[in-house]
Each structure stands twice: as C-alpha cells, then as structure tokens.
Amino acid sequence: MTEQSTELRIEGNAIELRFVRESDFDAYYAFLQDPELNRLTGSHQDFSREEIGNWIRKIGVANEDRIDLMIVLKETGELLGEVVLNERDTDNRSANIRIGIQGTQHRGCGYGTEAMIRMLRYGFDTLNLHRIHLGVYAFNPRAIHVYEKIGFQREGLQRDVLFMDGMFHDMIMMAILEDEFRLLHG
Ligand SMILES: CC(C)(COP(=O)(O)OP(=O)(O)OC[C@H]1O[C@@H](n2cnc3c(N)ncnc32)[C@H](O)[C@@H]1OP(=O)(O)O)[C@@H](O)C(=O)NCCC(=O)NCCS
C-alpha cells in the first residue's frame, strides 16, 4: 500500500474504504443531504451539484494534506459514508479525523467503529502519524461513545463553538496517540 496511490483500498470485514469515483455522484450527493448527519456534524452549508462534482474530482485521489475515503458496504457496494484524515501536519506527525455514515438504517451496525479503526491504522502504519485528533459536539453521545471505545481521550472543551437550532453548543476535543492505538488494537 503506497502512500499516494490512487488505487488505495482498505479492506475490512463488513466494509471497505476507497476513493470516491465519478460514478458515486448520486450517492455522495445524497450523503451530503442527510439532515441528521448535517446536524450532528454541525454543517450549515448547502452545496450545488457543480460544487459537489468539483469536490469529488479533488478528493478522488490522495492530497498532500488530506485523504478522503468512502466507506462502502462490501456485500453490496453501497456507499455508506466517508472517513477523512485531514489537516495533516507532517512536521508534527499529526492529523485530524472525521467520519459520517448516512441513513439511520446504516448507523449502529458497527460500520463506523470499523471504518475508524481501519483509517487510524492506515494513519499510524502508512502515513507515519503519531497523533490523530478530532472534535465532536457535546450533543452527540453516540459518536463520543464510539471514539472513547476506540481509545480516544478527552483533551479539552471548546465552549459555544457552534450555533445551531437557536443555541450554542460545545465541542469536545479528543485524540489518540500511536502507542495507545497499538496497545488497544495491536
Ligand atoms: C458516529 C458514527 C460514525 C458511529 O458509527 P456507527 O456505525 O453508527 O457506530 P457503531 O455501530 O460502530 O457503534 C455505535 C455504538 O454507540 C452506542 N450508542 C448508540 N447510541 C448511543 C447513545 N445515544 N449514547 C451512547 N452510546 C450510543 C452503541 O451502543 C454502540 O456501542 P457498542 O459498540 O459499545 O455497543 C455514526 O453514527 C455517524 O456517522 N453518525 C452521524 C454523523 C456523526 O455523528 N459523525 C460524527 C461527528 S463527530
């Protein structure tokens, strides 16, 4: 598995991770329209079809500072969501991670946990990262549970970072270090 490969494919048990393709356009468009996902990720933005087309072309390969992989159900090829390593800082060997699974029927099936662990392993093994961090809104107990289960530790709280549904919300900052990941996941 080479770092900048356009053929990158990470195979899991139930899912696989791969780059987005032009043929994913409709599924990726639907993913970005999921209201629950947009609420939980604090997204305020609507994207035009043209913007989404341009974005797919940008993230369809590994970029210098980010790698966006689609989470695909192995059995059917259905696009479930995405997991992204971004804000990569090679000097300090760190990056941010974020994830989204679309559709209530796909959440709570174990796909998010598996996708996170596979992407973290790729980050530590192949990208030589030492630290992977994330932010999660305090109103998202499921995501917080998943991250803590994987081994992320809470590092702090950003107060009132998001204004949504008429009120401000805090963001919990979490991170996992390479040795912590290896201790838990081998
Ligand atoms: C967060 C997310 C990635 C998790 O992936 P998933 O596939 O749904 O999660 P999994 O099925 O792997 O695991 C869910 C876990 O959360 C637990 N859970 C479910 N609802 C919960 C709740 N309200 N509070 C606490 N834990 C909860 C489940 O019991 C399960 O834990 P277990 O494995 O210990 O039994 C996914 O739900 C998602 O994309 N949600 C919408 C977008 C989002 O929140 N993104 C993260 C932004 S930071």
Tab-separated table of C-alpha atoms and ligand atoms in Angstrom:
chain	number	residue	atom	x	y	z
A	1	MET	CA	0.000	0.000	0.000
A	2	THR	CA	1.805	3.162	-1.140
A	3	GLU	CA	1.023	6.493	0.414
A	4	GLN	CA	-0.092	8.422	-2.679
A	5	SER	CA	-1.649	5.501	-4.537
A	6	THR	CA	-4.827	6.327	-6.469
A	7	GLU	CA	-5.737	2.650	-6.137
A	8	LEU	CA	-5.807	2.779	-2.362
A	9	ARG	CA	-8.287	0.291	-0.981
A	10	ILE	CA	-8.512	-0.762	2.625
A	11	GLU	CA	-10.449	-3.942	3.097
A	12	GLY	CA	-12.301	-4.580	6.337
A	13	ASN	CA	-14.727	-7.267	7.457
A	14	ALA	CA	-18.062	-5.717	6.535
A	15	ILE	CA	-16.794	-2.598	4.799
A	16	GLU	CA	-14.037	-1.363	2.580
A	17	LEU	CA	-12.532	2.075	2.254
A	18	ARG	CA	-11.698	3.513	-1.159
A	19	PHE	CA	-11.508	6.807	-3.014
A	20	VAL	CA	-14.676	8.413	-4.349
A	21	ARG	CA	-15.434	7.870	-8.043
A	22	GLU	CA	-17.375	9.957	-10.578
A	23	SER	CA	-19.973	7.163	-10.595
A	24	ASP	CA	-20.585	7.770	-6.858
A	25	PHE	CA	-22.007	11.222	-7.606
A	26	ASP	CA	-25.670	10.481	-6.760
A	27	ALA	CA	-24.824	8.507	-3.627
A	28	TYR	CA	-22.347	11.147	-2.464
A	29	TYR	CA	-24.897	13.897	-3.185
A	30	ALA	CA	-27.479	12.017	-1.070
A	31	PHE	CA	-24.888	11.604	1.684
A	32	LEU	CA	-24.394	15.385	1.827
A	33	GLN	CA	-28.174	15.953	2.042
A	34	ASP	CA	-28.725	13.705	5.095
A	35	PRO	CA	-30.321	16.098	7.647
A	36	GLU	CA	-29.354	14.085	10.739
A	37	LEU	CA	-25.777	13.773	9.575
A	38	ASN	CA	-25.611	17.511	8.833
A	39	ARG	CA	-26.982	18.323	12.289
A	40	LEU	CA	-24.534	16.020	14.071
A	41	THR	CA	-21.566	17.348	12.120
A	42	GLY	CA	-22.694	20.953	12.582
A	43	SER	CA	-22.880	21.647	8.874
A	44	HIS	CA	-24.592	24.904	7.849
A	45	GLN	CA	-23.711	24.660	4.198
A	46	ASP	CA	-25.677	23.632	1.108
A	47	PHE	CA	-23.603	22.586	-1.895
A	48	SER	CA	-24.642	22.882	-5.534
A	49	ARG	CA	-24.309	19.880	-7.827
A	50	GLU	CA	-21.455	21.656	-9.594
A	51	GLU	CA	-19.594	22.229	-6.321
A	52	ILE	CA	-20.040	18.580	-5.389
A	53	GLY	CA	-18.754	17.456	-8.812
A	54	ASN	CA	-15.638	19.612	-8.363
A	55	TRP	CA	-15.164	18.327	-4.840
A	56	ILE	CA	-15.367	14.690	-5.974
A	57	ARG	CA	-12.633	15.380	-8.529
A	58	LYS	CA	-10.444	16.920	-5.818
A	59	ILE	CA	-10.828	14.139	-3.241
A	60	GLY	CA	-10.815	11.247	-5.716
A	61	VAL	CA	-7.060	10.945	-5.102
A	62	ALA	CA	-4.811	11.418	-2.076
A	63	ASN	CA	-3.971	15.068	-1.493
A	64	GLU	CA	-0.900	16.405	0.293
A	65	ASP	CA	-2.747	17.320	3.466
A	66	ARG	CA	-5.826	15.074	3.392
A	67	ILE	CA	-7.127	11.693	2.388
A	68	ASP	CA	-10.864	11.218	1.969
A	69	LEU	CA	-12.063	7.633	1.751
A	70	MET	CA	-15.554	6.376	1.060
A	71	ILE	CA	-16.987	3.738	3.392
A	72	VAL	CA	-18.560	1.088	1.177
A	73	LEU	CA	-20.573	-1.946	2.209
A	74	LYS	CA	-18.593	-4.909	0.872
A	75	GLU	CA	-21.602	-7.093	0.247
A	76	THR	CA	-23.494	-4.638	-1.979
A	77	GLY	CA	-21.036	-1.887	-2.891
A	78	GLU	CA	-23.406	0.646	-1.336
A	79	LEU	CA	-21.782	3.913	-0.272
A	80	LEU	CA	-22.358	4.298	3.462
A	81	GLY	CA	-20.379	7.441	4.148
A	82	GLU	CA	-16.850	8.724	4.419
A	83	VAL	CA	-13.915	8.802	6.791
A	84	VAL	CA	-11.358	11.537	6.348
A	85	LEU	CA	-7.855	12.224	7.597
A	86	ASN	CA	-7.290	15.940	7.064
A	87	GLU	CA	-5.226	18.830	8.414
A	88	ARG	CA	-2.194	16.578	8.074
A	89	ASP	CA	0.900	18.093	9.661
A	90	THR	CA	3.974	16.135	8.586
A	91	ASP	CA	6.367	18.141	10.820
A	92	ASN	CA	4.480	17.110	13.941
A	93	ARG	CA	3.139	13.812	12.544
A	94	SER	CA	-0.467	14.663	13.372
A	95	ALA	CA	-3.802	14.825	11.590
A	96	ASN	CA	-7.483	15.343	12.232
A	97	ILE	CA	-10.022	12.592	11.587
A	98	ARG	CA	-13.719	12.862	10.873
A	99	ILE	CA	-16.431	10.417	9.888
A	100	GLY	CA	-20.031	10.334	8.729
A	101	ILE	CA	-22.366	7.432	7.991
A	102	GLN	CA	-25.536	8.281	6.127
A	103	GLY	CA	-29.021	6.931	6.810
A	104	THR	CA	-30.435	5.756	10.122
A	105	GLN	CA	-30.525	2.186	8.788
A	106	HIS	CA	-26.731	2.163	8.479
A	107	ARG	CA	-25.900	3.667	11.853
A	108	GLY	CA	-25.439	1.426	14.870
A	109	CYS	CA	-24.349	-1.547	12.737
A	110	GLY	CA	-20.675	-1.389	13.668
A	111	TYR	CA	-19.561	0.183	10.370
A	112	GLY	CA	-18.411	3.458	11.962
A	113	THR	CA	-16.240	1.728	14.553
A	114	GLU	CA	-14.649	-0.483	11.937
A	115	ALA	CA	-14.043	2.381	9.494
A	116	MET	CA	-12.424	4.490	12.221
A	117	ILE	CA	-10.096	1.707	13.327
A	118	ARG	CA	-9.069	0.905	9.727
A	119	MET	CA	-8.386	4.558	8.956
A	120	LEU	CA	-6.467	5.086	12.205
A	121	ARG	CA	-4.313	2.071	11.397
A	122	TYR	CA	-3.624	3.487	7.931
A	123	GLY	CA	-2.688	6.812	9.531
A	124	PHE	CA	-0.285	5.271	12.030
A	125	ASP	CA	1.158	2.496	9.830
A	126	THR	CA	1.352	4.082	6.395
A	127	LEU	CA	1.267	7.842	6.930
A	128	ASN	CA	3.623	7.585	9.921
A	129	LEU	CA	1.343	9.695	12.132
A	130	HIS	CA	1.936	9.923	15.854
A	131	ARG	CA	-1.262	11.688	16.927
A	132	ILE	CA	-4.775	11.748	15.464
A	133	HIS	CA	-7.315	14.152	16.888
A	134	LEU	CA	-10.947	15.121	16.380
A	135	GLY	CA	-13.713	17.361	17.593
A	136	VAL	CA	-17.186	16.130	18.485
A	137	TYR	CA	-20.182	18.165	19.560
A	138	ALA	CA	-21.311	17.569	23.114
A	139	PHE	CA	-24.830	16.709	21.854
A	140	ASN	CA	-23.549	13.605	20.026
A	141	PRO	CA	-23.326	10.860	22.695
A	142	ARG	CA	-23.172	8.020	20.164
A	143	ALA	CA	-20.077	9.420	18.448
A	144	ILE	CA	-18.463	10.205	21.816
A	145	HIS	CA	-19.091	6.624	22.921
A	146	VAL	CA	-17.576	5.216	19.727
A	147	TYR	CA	-14.465	7.386	19.995
A	148	GLU	CA	-13.907	6.532	23.672
A	149	LYS	CA	-14.478	2.845	22.932
A	150	ILE	CA	-11.755	3.034	20.266
A	151	GLY	CA	-9.367	4.684	22.721
A	152	PHE	CA	-9.581	8.429	22.103
A	153	GLN	CA	-9.009	10.507	25.195
A	154	ARG	CA	-10.710	13.769	26.029
A	155	GLU	CA	-8.268	16.680	25.945
A	156	GLY	CA	-10.485	19.690	26.340
A	157	LEU	CA	-13.624	21.555	25.509
A	158	GLN	CA	-14.269	24.419	23.126
A	159	ARG	CA	-17.199	26.323	24.530
A	160	ASP	CA	-20.055	27.622	22.355
A	161	VAL	CA	-18.333	26.900	19.026
A	162	LEU	CA	-21.489	26.026	17.127
A	163	PHE	CA	-24.727	27.970	16.848
A	164	MET	CA	-27.466	25.585	15.783
A	165	ASP	CA	-31.194	25.240	16.444
A	166	GLY	CA	-31.228	28.560	18.269
A	167	MET	CA	-28.498	27.831	20.782
A	168	PHE	CA	-24.756	27.489	21.215
A	169	HIS	CA	-23.062	24.108	21.615
A	170	ASP	CA	-19.690	22.977	22.988
A	171	MET	CA	-17.184	20.834	21.144
A	172	ILE	CA	-15.203	18.111	22.941
A	173	MET	CA	-11.611	17.761	21.722
A	174	MET	CA	-10.219	14.210	21.686
A	175	ALA	CA	-7.063	12.492	20.479
A	176	ILE	CA	-5.379	9.123	20.299
A	177	LEU	CA	-1.621	8.544	20.150
A	178	GLU	CA	0.136	5.850	18.176
A	179	ASP	CA	1.209	3.758	21.195
A	180	GLU	CA	-2.279	3.986	22.740
A	181	PHE	CA	-3.788	2.715	19.493
A	182	ARG	CA	-1.321	-0.185	19.242
A	183	LEU	CA	-1.888	-1.183	22.844
A	184	LEU	CA	-5.628	-1.492	22.221
A	185	HIS	CA	-5.739	-2.694	18.632
A	186	GLY	CA	-2.389	-4.345	18.001
B	1	LIG	C1	-20.873	8.470	14.873
B	1	LIG	C2	-20.886	7.345	13.841
B	1	LIG	C3	-19.708	7.491	12.901
B	1	LIG	C4	-20.748	6.000	14.561
B	1	LIG	O1	-20.787	4.970	13.635
B	1	LIG	P1	-21.864	3.788	13.794
B	1	LIG	O2	-21.613	2.831	12.714
B	1	LIG	O3	-23.228	4.378	13.865
B	1	LIG	O4	-21.463	3.238	15.221
B	1	LIG	P2	-21.247	1.714	15.668
B	1	LIG	O5	-22.413	0.919	15.241
B	1	LIG	O6	-19.901	1.268	15.226
B	1	LIG	O7	-21.220	1.877	17.263
B	1	LIG	C5	-22.261	2.541	17.911
B	1	LIG	C6	-22.008	2.482	19.396
B	1	LIG	O8	-22.656	3.603	20.009
B	1	LIG	C7	-23.562	3.145	21.001
B	1	LIG	N1	-24.642	4.126	21.040
B	1	LIG	C8	-25.680	4.267	20.203
B	1	LIG	N2	-26.442	5.319	20.578
B	1	LIG	C9	-25.847	5.847	21.686
B	1	LIG	C10	-26.151	6.928	22.536
B	1	LIG	N3	-27.216	7.706	22.318
B	1	LIG	N4	-25.314	7.183	23.569
B	1	LIG	C11	-24.221	6.427	23.800
B	1	LIG	N5	-23.894	5.366	23.025
B	1	LIG	C12	-24.695	5.087	21.979
B	1	LIG	C13	-23.949	1.765	20.555
B	1	LIG	O9	-24.438	1.001	21.624
B	1	LIG	C14	-22.599	1.248	20.046
B	1	LIG	O10	-21.779	0.956	21.124
B	1	LIG	P3	-21.216	-0.546	21.417
B	1	LIG	O11	-20.458	-0.944	20.185
B	1	LIG	O12	-20.343	-0.365	22.622
B	1	LIG	O13	-22.428	-1.370	21.654
B	1	LIG	C15	-22.206	7.322	13.006
B	1	LIG	O14	-23.287	7.039	13.864
B	1	LIG	C16	-22.471	8.619	12.264
B	1	LIG	O15	-21.914	8.855	11.216
B	1	LIG	N6	-23.355	9.447	12.788
B	1	LIG	C17	-23.782	10.667	12.115
B	1	LIG	C18	-22.652	11.660	11.876
B	1	LIG	C19	-21.782	11.847	13.096
B	1	LIG	O16	-22.235	11.900	14.219
B	1	LIG	N7	-20.486	11.932	12.807
B	1	LIG	C20	-19.505	12.166	13.847
B	1	LIG	C21	-19.305	13.614	14.017
B	1	LIG	S1	-18.020	13.948	15.196
